[in-house]
PDB file of C-alpha atoms and ligand atoms in Angstrom:
ATOM      1  CA  MET K 634      94.074  95.951 117.596  1.00 92.00           C
ATOM      2  CA  GLN K 635      93.508  96.941 121.222  1.00 96.00           C
ATOM      3  CA  VAL K 636      95.885  98.760 123.532  1.00 98.00           C
ATOM      4  CA  GLN K 637      95.107  98.834 127.247  1.00 98.00           C
ATOM      5  CA  THR K 638      97.275 100.761 129.655  1.00 97.00           C
ATOM      6  CA  VAL K 639      97.483 100.292 133.415  1.00 98.00           C
ATOM      7  CA  VAL K 640      99.601 102.485 135.681  1.00 97.00           C
ATOM      8  CA  ASP K 641     101.058 100.519 138.588  1.00 95.00           C
ATOM      9  CA  GLY K 642     103.256 102.726 140.758  1.00 95.00           C
ATOM     10  CA  LYS K 643     106.290 103.640 138.683  1.00 97.00           C
ATOM     11  CA  ALA K 644     105.484 101.112 135.968  1.00 98.00           C
ATOM     12  CA  LEU K 645     103.269 101.520 132.934  1.00 98.00           C
ATOM     13  CA  HIS K 646     101.804  98.206 131.731  1.00 98.00           C
ATOM     14  CA  VAL K 647     100.618  98.088 128.155  1.00 98.00           C
ATOM     15  CA  TYR K 648      98.471  95.104 127.141  1.00 98.00           C
ATOM     16  CA  LEU K 649      98.480  94.618 123.391  1.00 98.00           C
ATOM     17  CA  ALA K 650      95.730  92.519 121.795  1.00 98.00           C
ATOM     18  CA  GLY K 651      95.293  91.637 118.119  1.00 98.00           C
ATOM     19  CA  GLU K 652      97.576  91.929 115.101  1.00 98.00           C
ATOM     20  CA  ILE K 653     100.688  94.100 114.931  1.00 98.00           C
ATOM     21  CA  ASP K 654     101.628  95.088 111.387  1.00 98.00           C
ATOM     22  CA  HIS K 655     102.472  98.210 109.410  1.00 97.00           C
ATOM     23  CA  ASP K 656      98.752  99.038 109.333  1.00 98.00           C
ATOM     24  CA  SER K 657      98.112  98.931 113.077  1.00 98.00           C
ATOM     25  CA  ALA K 658     101.538 100.041 114.361  1.00 97.00           C
ATOM     26  CA  PRO K 659     101.030 103.847 114.020  1.00 97.00           C
ATOM     27  CA  ARG K 660      97.922 103.768 116.243  1.00 97.00           C
ATOM     28  CA  ILE K 661      99.662 101.617 118.855  1.00 98.00           C
ATOM     29  CA  ARG K 662     102.709 103.890 118.770  1.00 97.00           C
ATOM     30  CA  GLU K 663     100.643 107.001 119.375  1.00 97.00           C
ATOM     31  CA  LYS K 664      98.769 105.510 122.330  1.00 98.00           C
ATOM     32  CA  ILE K 665     101.932 104.294 124.041  1.00 98.00           C
ATOM     33  CA  ASP K 666     103.971 107.444 123.449  1.00 98.00           C
ATOM     34  CA  ASP K 667     101.145 109.692 124.675  1.00 98.00           C
ATOM     35  CA  LYS K 668     100.753 107.639 127.835  1.00 98.00           C
ATOM     36  CA  VAL K 669     104.500 107.555 128.544  1.00 98.00           C
ATOM     37  CA  THR K 670     104.763 111.319 128.039  1.00 97.00           C
ATOM     38  CA  GLU K 671     101.778 111.875 130.314  1.00 97.00           C
ATOM     39  CA  CYS K 672     102.654 109.429 133.144  1.00 97.00           C
ATOM     40  CA  ARG K 673     106.473 109.552 133.073  1.00 97.00           C
ATOM     41  CA  PRO K 674     106.920 105.957 134.336  1.00 98.00           C
ATOM     42  CA  CYS K 675     110.319 104.417 135.227  1.00 98.00           C
ATOM     43  CA  VAL K 676     109.443 101.197 133.411  1.00 98.00           C
ATOM     44  CA  LEU K 677     107.372 100.629 130.286  1.00 98.00           C
ATOM     45  CA  ARG K 678     106.203  97.006 130.139  1.00 98.00           C
ATOM     46  CA  LEU K 679     104.754  95.792 126.833  1.00 98.00           C
ATOM     47  CA  ASP K 680     102.696  92.621 127.275  1.00 98.00           C
ATOM     48  CA  PHE K 681     102.341  90.465 124.129  1.00 98.00           C
ATOM     49  CA  SER K 682     100.074  87.772 125.709  1.00 98.00           C
ATOM     50  CA  ASP K 683      97.158  88.486 123.380  1.00 98.00           C
ATOM     51  CA  VAL K 684      99.053  89.401 120.215  1.00 98.00           C
ATOM     52  CA  SER K 685      97.770  87.077 117.476  1.00 98.00           C
ATOM     53  CA  PHE K 686     100.154  88.200 114.720  1.00 98.00           C
ATOM     54  CA  MET K 687     103.361  90.181 114.472  1.00 98.00           C
ATOM     55  CA  ASP K 688     105.839  90.831 111.652  1.00 98.00           C
ATOM     56  CA  SER K 689     108.934  93.052 111.539  1.00 97.00           C
ATOM     57  CA  SER K 690     106.684  96.078 112.123  1.00 97.00           C
ATOM     58  CA  GLY K 691     106.515  94.854 115.733  1.00 97.00           C
ATOM     59  CA  VAL K 692     110.290  95.141 116.013  1.00 97.00           C
ATOM     60  CA  GLY K 693     110.180  98.703 114.667  1.00 96.00           C
ATOM     61  CA  LEU K 694     107.378  99.449 117.116  1.00 97.00           C
ATOM     62  CA  VAL K 695     109.343  98.218 120.146  1.00 97.00           C
ATOM     63  CA  MET K 696     112.565  99.898 118.943  1.00 95.00           C
ATOM     64  CA  GLY K 697     110.782 103.211 118.485  1.00 96.00           C
ATOM     65  CA  ARG K 698     109.070 102.965 121.901  1.00 97.00           C
ATOM     66  CA  TYR K 699     112.412 102.147 123.502  1.00 96.00           C
ATOM     67  CA  ARG K 700     113.906 105.304 121.958  1.00 95.00           C
ATOM     68  CA  HIS K 701     111.016 107.501 123.031  1.00 97.00           C
ATOM     69  CA  ALA K 702     110.883 106.097 126.578  1.00 97.00           C
ATOM     70  CA  HIS K 703     114.672 106.099 126.974  1.00 97.00           C
ATOM     71  CA  ALA K 704     114.811 109.815 126.123  1.00 97.00           C
ATOM     72  CA  LEU K 705     112.454 110.355 129.067  1.00 97.00           C
ATOM     73  CA  GLY K 706     114.549 108.188 131.404  1.00 97.00           C
ATOM     74  CA  CYS K 707     112.229 105.183 131.197  1.00 98.00           C
ATOM     75  CA  ALA K 708     113.339 101.571 130.694  1.00 97.00           C
ATOM     76  CA  THR K 709     111.458  99.221 128.343  1.00 98.00           C
ATOM     77  CA  GLU K 710     110.532  95.577 128.956  1.00 98.00           C
ATOM     78  CA  VAL K 711     108.728  93.116 126.716  1.00 98.00           C
ATOM     79  CA  THR K 712     106.795  90.174 128.164  1.00 98.00           C
ATOM     80  CA  HIS K 713     105.010  87.031 126.952  1.00 98.00           C
ATOM     81  CA  LEU K 714     106.563  86.773 123.504  1.00 97.00           C
ATOM     82  CA  THR K 715     105.781  83.553 121.629  1.00 97.00           C
ATOM     83  CA  PRO K 716     108.884  81.726 120.319  1.00 96.00           C
ATOM     84  CA  ARG K 717     108.109  83.167 116.869  1.00 97.00           C
ATOM     85  CA  TYR K 718     107.933  86.787 118.049  1.00 97.00           C
ATOM     86  CA  GLU K 719     111.055  86.295 120.144  1.00 96.00           C
ATOM     87  CA  LYS K 720     112.924  84.911 117.131  1.00 96.00           C
ATOM     88  CA  ILE K 721     111.964  87.965 115.050  1.00 97.00           C
ATOM     89  CA  MET K 722     112.820  90.408 117.861  1.00 96.00           C
ATOM     90  CA  LYS K 723     116.201  88.777 118.456  1.00 94.00           C
ATOM     91  CA  MET K 724     117.193  89.159 114.788  1.00 94.00           C
ATOM     92  CA  SER K 725     117.423  92.884 115.489  1.00 92.00           C
ATOM     93  CA  GLY K 726     119.672  92.695 118.526  1.00 89.00           C
ATOM     94  CA  LEU K 727     116.841  94.349 120.453  1.00 91.00           C
ATOM     95  CA  SER K 728     117.447  92.046 123.425  1.00 89.00           C
ATOM     96  CA  LYS K 729     120.584  94.052 124.184  1.00 90.00           C
ATOM     97  CA  ILE K 730     118.608  97.171 125.054  1.00 92.00           C
ATOM     98  CA  VAL K 731     115.171  95.839 125.972  1.00 95.00           C
ATOM     99  CA  LYS K 732     114.579  93.250 128.703  1.00 93.00           C
ATOM    100  CA  PHE K 733     112.630  90.165 127.561  1.00 94.00           C
ATOM    101  CA  SER K 734     110.666  88.160 130.128  1.00 88.00           C
TER     102      SER K 734
ATOM    103  CA  MET P1199     107.345  70.914  88.902  1.00 82.00           C
ATOM    104  CA  LYS P1200     103.670  70.627  87.969  1.00 92.00           C
ATOM    105  CA  LYS P1201     101.180  73.049  89.472  1.00 95.00           C
ATOM    106  CA  ILE P1202      98.236  71.456  91.238  1.00 96.00           C
ATOM    107  CA  ASN P1203      96.351  74.640  91.955  1.00 98.00           C
ATOM    108  CA  GLU P1204      96.760  78.376  91.581  1.00 98.00           C
ATOM    109  CA  CYS P1205      95.168  81.581  92.815  1.00 98.00           C
ATOM    110  CA  ARG P1206      95.822  85.091  91.528  1.00 98.00           C
ATOM    111  CA  MET P1207      94.755  88.402  92.919  1.00 98.00           C
ATOM    112  CA  THR P1208      95.373  92.103  92.463  1.00 98.00           C
ATOM    113  CA  VAL P1209      94.970  94.362  95.471  1.00 98.00           C
ATOM    114  CA  ASP P1210      95.403  98.064  96.097  1.00 98.00           C
ATOM    115  CA  ALA P1211      98.642  98.937  97.890  1.00 98.00           C
ATOM    116  CA  LYS P1212      96.878 100.107 101.037  1.00 98.00           C
ATOM    117  CA  SER P1213      97.975  99.096 104.514  1.00 98.00           C
ATOM    118  CA  VAL P1214      94.441  98.006 105.400  1.00 98.00           C
ATOM    119  CA  ASN P1215      94.917  95.144 102.869  1.00 98.00           C
ATOM    120  CA  GLU P1216      97.971  93.652 104.608  1.00 98.00           C
ATOM    121  CA  GLY P1217      95.871  91.421 106.877  1.00 98.00           C
ATOM    122  CA  PHE P1218      93.667  90.410 103.969  1.00 98.00           C
ATOM    123  CA  CYS P1219      96.628  89.374 101.761  1.00 98.00           C
ATOM    124  CA  ARG P1220      98.279  87.174 104.395  1.00 98.00           C
ATOM    125  CA  ALA P1221      94.914  85.620 105.314  1.00 98.00           C
ATOM    126  CA  VAL P1222      94.165  84.748 101.658  1.00 98.00           C
ATOM    127  CA  CYS P1223      97.579  83.101 101.226  1.00 98.00           C
ATOM    128  CA  ALA P1224      97.134  81.124 104.441  1.00 98.00           C
ATOM    129  CA  ALA P1225      93.635  80.052 103.374  1.00 98.00           C
ATOM    130  CA  PHE P1226      94.943  78.937  99.962  1.00 98.00           C
ATOM    131  CA  ALA P1227      97.694  76.905 101.670  1.00 98.00           C
ATOM    132  CA  ALA P1228      95.135  75.171 103.912  1.00 97.00           C
ATOM    133  CA  GLN P1229      94.342  72.593 101.167  1.00 96.00           C
ATOM    134  CA  ALA P1230      97.837  71.126 101.710  1.00 96.00           C
ATOM    135  CA  GLU P1231      97.021  70.618 105.408  1.00 95.00           C
ATOM    136  CA  PRO P1232      99.952  72.614 106.786  1.00 97.00           C
ATOM    137  CA  THR P1233     100.745  72.730 110.491  1.00 96.00           C
ATOM    138  CA  VAL P1234      99.809  75.758 112.597  1.00 96.00           C
ATOM    139  CA  GLU P1235     103.528  76.621 112.599  1.00 96.00           C
ATOM    140  CA  GLU P1236     103.697  76.519 108.788  1.00 98.00           C
ATOM    141  CA  ILE P1237     100.629  78.755 108.483  1.00 98.00           C
ATOM    142  CA  GLY P1238     102.314  81.249 110.822  1.00 98.00           C
ATOM    143  CA  ASP P1239     105.456  81.158 108.674  1.00 98.00           C
ATOM    144  CA  ILE P1240     103.460  81.851 105.489  1.00 98.00           C
ATOM    145  CA  LYS P1241     101.491  84.714 107.025  1.00 98.00           C
ATOM    146  CA  THR P1242     104.633  86.355 108.363  1.00 98.00           C
ATOM    147  CA  ALA P1243     106.573  86.110 105.081  1.00 98.00           C
ATOM    148  CA  VAL P1244     103.638  87.348 102.963  1.00 98.00           C
ATOM    149  CA  SER P1245     103.038  90.244 105.340  1.00 98.00           C
ATOM    150  CA  GLU P1246     106.651  91.375 104.898  1.00 98.00           C
ATOM    151  CA  ALA P1247     106.516  91.222 101.094  1.00 98.00           C
ATOM    152  CA  VAL P1248     103.178  93.048 100.866  1.00 98.00           C
ATOM    153  CA  THR P1249     104.231  95.728 103.363  1.00 98.00           C
ATOM    154  CA  ASN P1250     107.375  96.405 101.329  1.00 98.00           C
ATOM    155  CA  CYS P1251     105.272  97.055  98.211  1.00 98.00           C
ATOM    156  CA  ILE P1252     103.145  99.576 100.109  1.00 98.00           C
ATOM    157  CA  VAL P1253     105.945 101.304 102.041  1.00 97.00           C
ATOM    158  CA  HIS P1254     108.860 101.193  99.596  1.00 97.00           C
ATOM    159  CA  ALA P1255     107.709 100.384  96.064  1.00 98.00           C
ATOM    160  CA  TYR P1256     104.819 102.867  96.077  1.00 98.00           C
ATOM    161  CA  ARG P1257     106.037 105.112  98.957  1.00 96.00           C
ATOM    162  CA  GLU P1258     102.603 104.945 100.649  1.00 95.00           C
ATOM    163  CA  MET P1259     101.022 106.663  97.655  1.00 97.00           C
ATOM    164  CA  GLY P1260      99.175 103.647  96.321  1.00 96.00           C
ATOM    165  CA  GLY P1261      99.435 101.341  93.332  1.00 98.00           C
ATOM    166  CA  LYS P1262      98.631  97.710  92.626  1.00 98.00           C
ATOM    167  CA  ILE P1263     100.085  94.577  94.198  1.00 98.00           C
ATOM    168  CA  TYR P1264      99.932  91.350  92.168  1.00 98.00           C
ATOM    169  CA  ILE P1265      99.933  88.134  94.182  1.00 98.00           C
ATOM    170  CA  THR P1266     100.022  84.587  92.835  1.00 98.00           C
ATOM    171  CA  ALA P1267      99.839  81.579  95.136  1.00 98.00           C
ATOM    172  CA  SER P1268     100.596  78.174  93.612  1.00 98.00           C
ATOM    173  CA  LEU P1269     100.646  74.719  95.077  1.00 98.00           C
ATOM    174  CA  LEU P1270     103.117  72.433  93.328  1.00 97.00           C
ATOM    175  CA  ALA P1271     102.970  68.658  93.021  1.00 93.00           C
ATOM    176  CA  ASP P1272     105.582  68.099  95.735  1.00 93.00           C
ATOM    177  CA  GLN P1273     103.490  69.994  98.347  1.00 95.00           C
ATOM    178  CA  ARG P1274     105.534  73.099  97.759  1.00 97.00           C
ATOM    179  CA  LEU P1275     103.789  76.432  98.119  1.00 98.00           C
ATOM    180  CA  ARG P1276     105.053  79.238  95.920  1.00 98.00           C
ATOM    181  CA  ILE P1277     103.881  82.782  96.549  1.00 98.00           C
ATOM    182  CA  THR P1278     104.831  85.563  94.162  1.00 98.00           C
ATOM    183  CA  VAL P1279     104.364  89.182  95.252  1.00 99.00           C
ATOM    184  CA  ARG P1280     104.944  91.719  92.496  1.00 98.00           C
ATOM    185  CA  ASP P1281     104.755  95.488  92.284  1.00 98.00           C
ATOM    186  CA  ARG P1282     105.290  98.069  89.543  1.00 98.00           C
ATOM    187  CA  GLY P1283     106.929 100.494  91.923  1.00 98.00           C
ATOM    188  CA  CYS P1284     110.306 102.198  92.174  1.00 98.00           C
ATOM    189  CA  GLY P1285     112.429  99.034  92.106  1.00 98.00           C
ATOM    190  CA  ILE P1286     115.608  98.272  94.069  1.00 98.00           C
ATOM    191  CA  ALA P1287     119.009  99.460  92.783  1.00 98.00           C
ATOM    192  CA  ASP P1288     121.088  97.007  94.834  1.00 98.00           C
ATOM    193  CA  VAL P1289     119.122  93.887  95.777  1.00 98.00           C
ATOM    194  CA  LYS P1290     122.040  92.246  97.581  1.00 98.00           C
ATOM    195  CA  GLN P1291     122.444  95.251  99.860  1.00 98.00           C
ATOM    196  CA  ALA P1292     118.673  95.557 100.417  1.00 98.00           C
ATOM    197  CA  MET P1293     118.576  91.937 101.608  1.00 98.00           C
ATOM    198  CA  GLU P1294     121.266  92.403 104.234  1.00 96.00           C
ATOM    199  CA  PRO P1295     119.908  92.168 107.788  1.00 95.00           C
ATOM    200  CA  LEU P1296     119.107  95.586 109.326  1.00 94.00           C
ATOM    201  CA  PHE P1297     119.518  97.446 106.008  1.00 95.00           C
ATOM    202  CA  THR P1298     116.726  99.966 105.588  1.00 95.00           C
ATOM    203  CA  THR P1299     116.181 103.150 103.603  1.00 93.00           C
ATOM    204  CA  VAL P1300     113.347 104.313 105.880  1.00 90.00           C
ATOM    205  CA  GLY P1301     114.434 105.289 109.377  1.00 77.00           C
ATOM    206  CA  ASP P1302     111.095 105.885 111.034  1.00 76.00           C
ATOM    207  CA  ASP P1303     110.159 102.730 112.988  1.00 86.00           C
ATOM    208  CA  ARG P1304     111.427 100.301 110.317  1.00 90.00           C
ATOM    209  CA  SER P1305     114.017  97.786 111.421  1.00 92.00           C
ATOM    210  CA  GLY P1306     115.369  96.532 108.084  1.00 96.00           C
ATOM    211  CA  LEU P1307     114.407  92.951 108.905  1.00 97.00           C
ATOM    212  CA  GLY P1308     111.732  92.246 106.297  1.00 98.00           C
ATOM    213  CA  PHE P1309     113.918  90.254 103.895  1.00 98.00           C
ATOM    214  CA  SER P1310     115.643  88.416 106.765  1.00 98.00           C
ATOM    215  CA  VAL P1311     112.248  87.423 108.155  1.00 98.00           C
ATOM    216  CA  MET P1312     111.093  86.209 104.699  1.00 98.00           C
ATOM    217  CA  GLU P1313     114.273  84.128 104.417  1.00 98.00           C
ATOM    218  CA  THR P1314     113.951  82.700 107.917  1.00 98.00           C
ATOM    219  CA  PHE P1315     110.342  81.584 107.488  1.00 98.00           C
ATOM    220  CA  SER P1316     110.596  80.158 103.968  1.00 98.00           C
ATOM    221  CA  ASP P1317     112.774  77.550 102.235  1.00 98.00           C
ATOM    222  CA  LYS P1318     113.750  79.731  99.307  1.00 98.00           C
ATOM    223  CA  LEU P1319     113.500  83.440  98.615  1.00 98.00           C
ATOM    224  CA  THR P1320     114.075  84.973  95.184  1.00 98.00           C
ATOM    225  CA  VAL P1321     114.089  88.722  94.577  1.00 98.00           C
ATOM    226  CA  ARG P1322     114.165  90.277  91.108  1.00 98.00           C
ATOM    227  CA  SER P1323     114.028  94.003  90.646  1.00 98.00           C
ATOM    228  CA  LYS P1324     114.531  96.720  88.090  1.00 98.00           C
ATOM    229  CA  VAL P1325     114.746 100.392  88.993  1.00 98.00           C
ATOM    230  CA  GLY P1326     111.726 102.250  87.665  1.00 98.00           C
ATOM    231  CA  LYS P1327     109.971  98.987  86.698  1.00 98.00           C
ATOM    232  CA  GLY P1328     109.241  97.186  89.957  1.00 98.00           C
ATOM    233  CA  THR P1329     110.086  94.213  92.119  1.00 98.00           C
ATOM    234  CA  THR P1330     109.117  90.544  92.228  1.00 98.00           C
ATOM    235  CA  VAL P1331     109.559  88.515  95.393  1.00 98.00           C
ATOM    236  CA  ILE P1332     109.092  84.737  95.241  1.00 98.00           C
ATOM    237  CA  ILE P1333     108.622  82.882  98.508  1.00 98.00           C
ATOM    238  CA  GLU P1334     108.790  79.082  98.386  1.00 98.00           C
ATOM    239  CA  LYS P1335     107.975  76.754 101.207  1.00 98.00           C
ATOM    240  CA  LYS P1336     107.602  73.006 101.371  1.00 97.00           C
ATOM    241  CA  LEU P1337     104.544  72.131 103.438  1.00 96.00           C
ATOM    242  CA  ARG P1338     105.323  69.049 105.431  1.00 92.00           C
ATOM    243  CA  GLY P1339     102.101  69.044 107.420  1.00 87.00           C
ATOM    244  CA  ARG P1340     101.196  66.907 110.408  1.00 72.00           C
ATOM    245  CA  ALA P1341      99.930  63.880 108.504  1.00 63.00           C
ATOM    246  CA  ARG P1342     103.138  63.521 106.514  1.00 57.00           C
ATOM    247  CA  ASP P1343     105.563  63.775 109.452  1.00 51.00           C
TER     248      ASP P1343
HETATM  249  N1  LIG J2207     109.143  96.148  96.890  1.00 69.04           N
HETATM  250  C1  LIG J2207     110.143  97.006  97.116  1.00 69.04           C
HETATM  251  N2  LIG J2207     110.332  98.068  96.273  1.00 69.04           N
HETATM  252  C2  LIG J2207     111.353  98.951  96.475  1.00 69.04           C
HETATM  253  N3  LIG J2207     112.258  98.845  97.482  1.00 69.04           N
HETATM  254  C3  LIG J2207     112.133  97.816  98.332  1.00 69.04           C
HETATM  255  C4  LIG J2207     111.084  96.844  98.192  1.00 69.04           C
HETATM  256  N4  LIG J2207     111.231  95.915  99.181  1.00 69.04           N
HETATM  257  C5  LIG J2207     112.301  96.299  99.898  1.00 69.04           C
HETATM  258  N5  LIG J2207     112.870  97.426  99.398  1.00 69.04           N
HETATM  259  C6  LIG J2207     114.102  98.100  99.899  1.00 69.04           C
HETATM  260  O1  LIG J2207     114.837  97.161 100.665  1.00 69.04           O
HETATM  261  C7  LIG J2207     115.068  97.642 101.986  1.00 69.04           C
HETATM  262  C8  LIG J2207     115.049  96.498 102.972  1.00 69.04           C
HETATM  263  O2  LIG J2207     113.749  95.891 103.046  1.00 69.04           O
HETATM  264  P1  LIG J2207     113.336  95.120 104.385  1.00 69.04           P
HETATM  265  O3  LIG J2207     111.941  94.658 104.238  1.00 69.04           O
HETATM  266  O4  LIG J2207     114.374  94.086 104.666  1.00 69.04           O
HETATM  267  O5  LIG J2207     113.463  96.239 105.516  1.00 69.04           O
HETATM  268  P2  LIG J2207     112.494  97.502 105.772  1.00 69.04           P
HETATM  269  O6  LIG J2207     111.229  97.332 105.020  1.00 69.04           O
HETATM  270  O7  LIG J2207     113.286  98.731 105.510  1.00 69.04           O
HETATM  271  O8  LIG J2207     112.195  97.387 107.340  1.00 69.04           O
HETATM  272  P3  LIG J2207     111.163  96.332 108.024  1.00 69.04           P
HETATM  273  O9  LIG J2207     110.738  95.343 106.981  1.00 69.04           O
HETATM  274  O10 LIG J2207     111.943  95.686 109.119  1.00 69.04           O
HETATM  275  O11 LIG J2207     110.040  97.152 108.528  1.00 69.04           O
HETATM  276  C9  LIG J2207     113.977  98.688 102.206  1.00 69.04           C
HETATM  277  O12 LIG J2207     114.338  99.645 103.184  1.00 69.04           O
HETATM  278  C10 LIG J2207     113.815  99.283 100.811  1.00 69.04           C
HETATM  279  O13 LIG J2207     114.815 100.245 100.560  1.00 69.04           O
HETATM  280 MG1  LIG J2208     110.119  95.594 105.059  1.00 69.04          MG
END
């Protein structure tokens, strides 16, 4: 699993690559939370273009990042979900608090 | 229904084995020539069942996970994931969408995901004895469309 972060003005882009499961999620979480705390962006954008696998651990990951970012006044967006990932995310009602695009 | 083929394995309940377990089940299913979509469904459902053994049944303290993958005569794949962990007191409640007993970054969607991506899901559990999850999926494949 690879996590690449790019700061672009007030936005923090996070490019996720590889498999998101209960094994990899803690490392991804730490990287994102550290970067958000450090950079204090207005928008956290999680890019799923290169995610090759995701189960419900991905939903927990996004929910947890939303909570952490929200507490610091930062909005969360999720981009490039496959239909499968979107279906899993939507089962949680996550689309009410996180913008999908 | 007659079994055509079967594979059994025992793995340690360690998170590093999650990817291995879903890959083995997908590789076993390959003989039935499933679609890419069907392989994704199998991997996702197996990942949920295995993760639950590690996180809930054994509370991240380790144990053994017993997995059996069978291919039945009607191109049905049956995957059984069993643990000897803590068990579930109320299975019906545990299977409700968003129900979780672990707050930290768990969404309570595992059973819902298993149901969504399979044709039939059976859960048997006994407190103090363990849990058995049976995932069944008919593999329609491309050739048989
Ligand atoms: N093998 C198991 N042994 C003991 N308890 C289990 C087992 N599998 C599930 N449970 C119980 O059922 C609940 C619901 O499981 P489910 O997989 O739906 O959600 P979760 O694991 O809590 O969250 P998520 O799967 O979204 O990360 C769990 O919180 C746990 O209490
Ligand atoms: Mg689960």
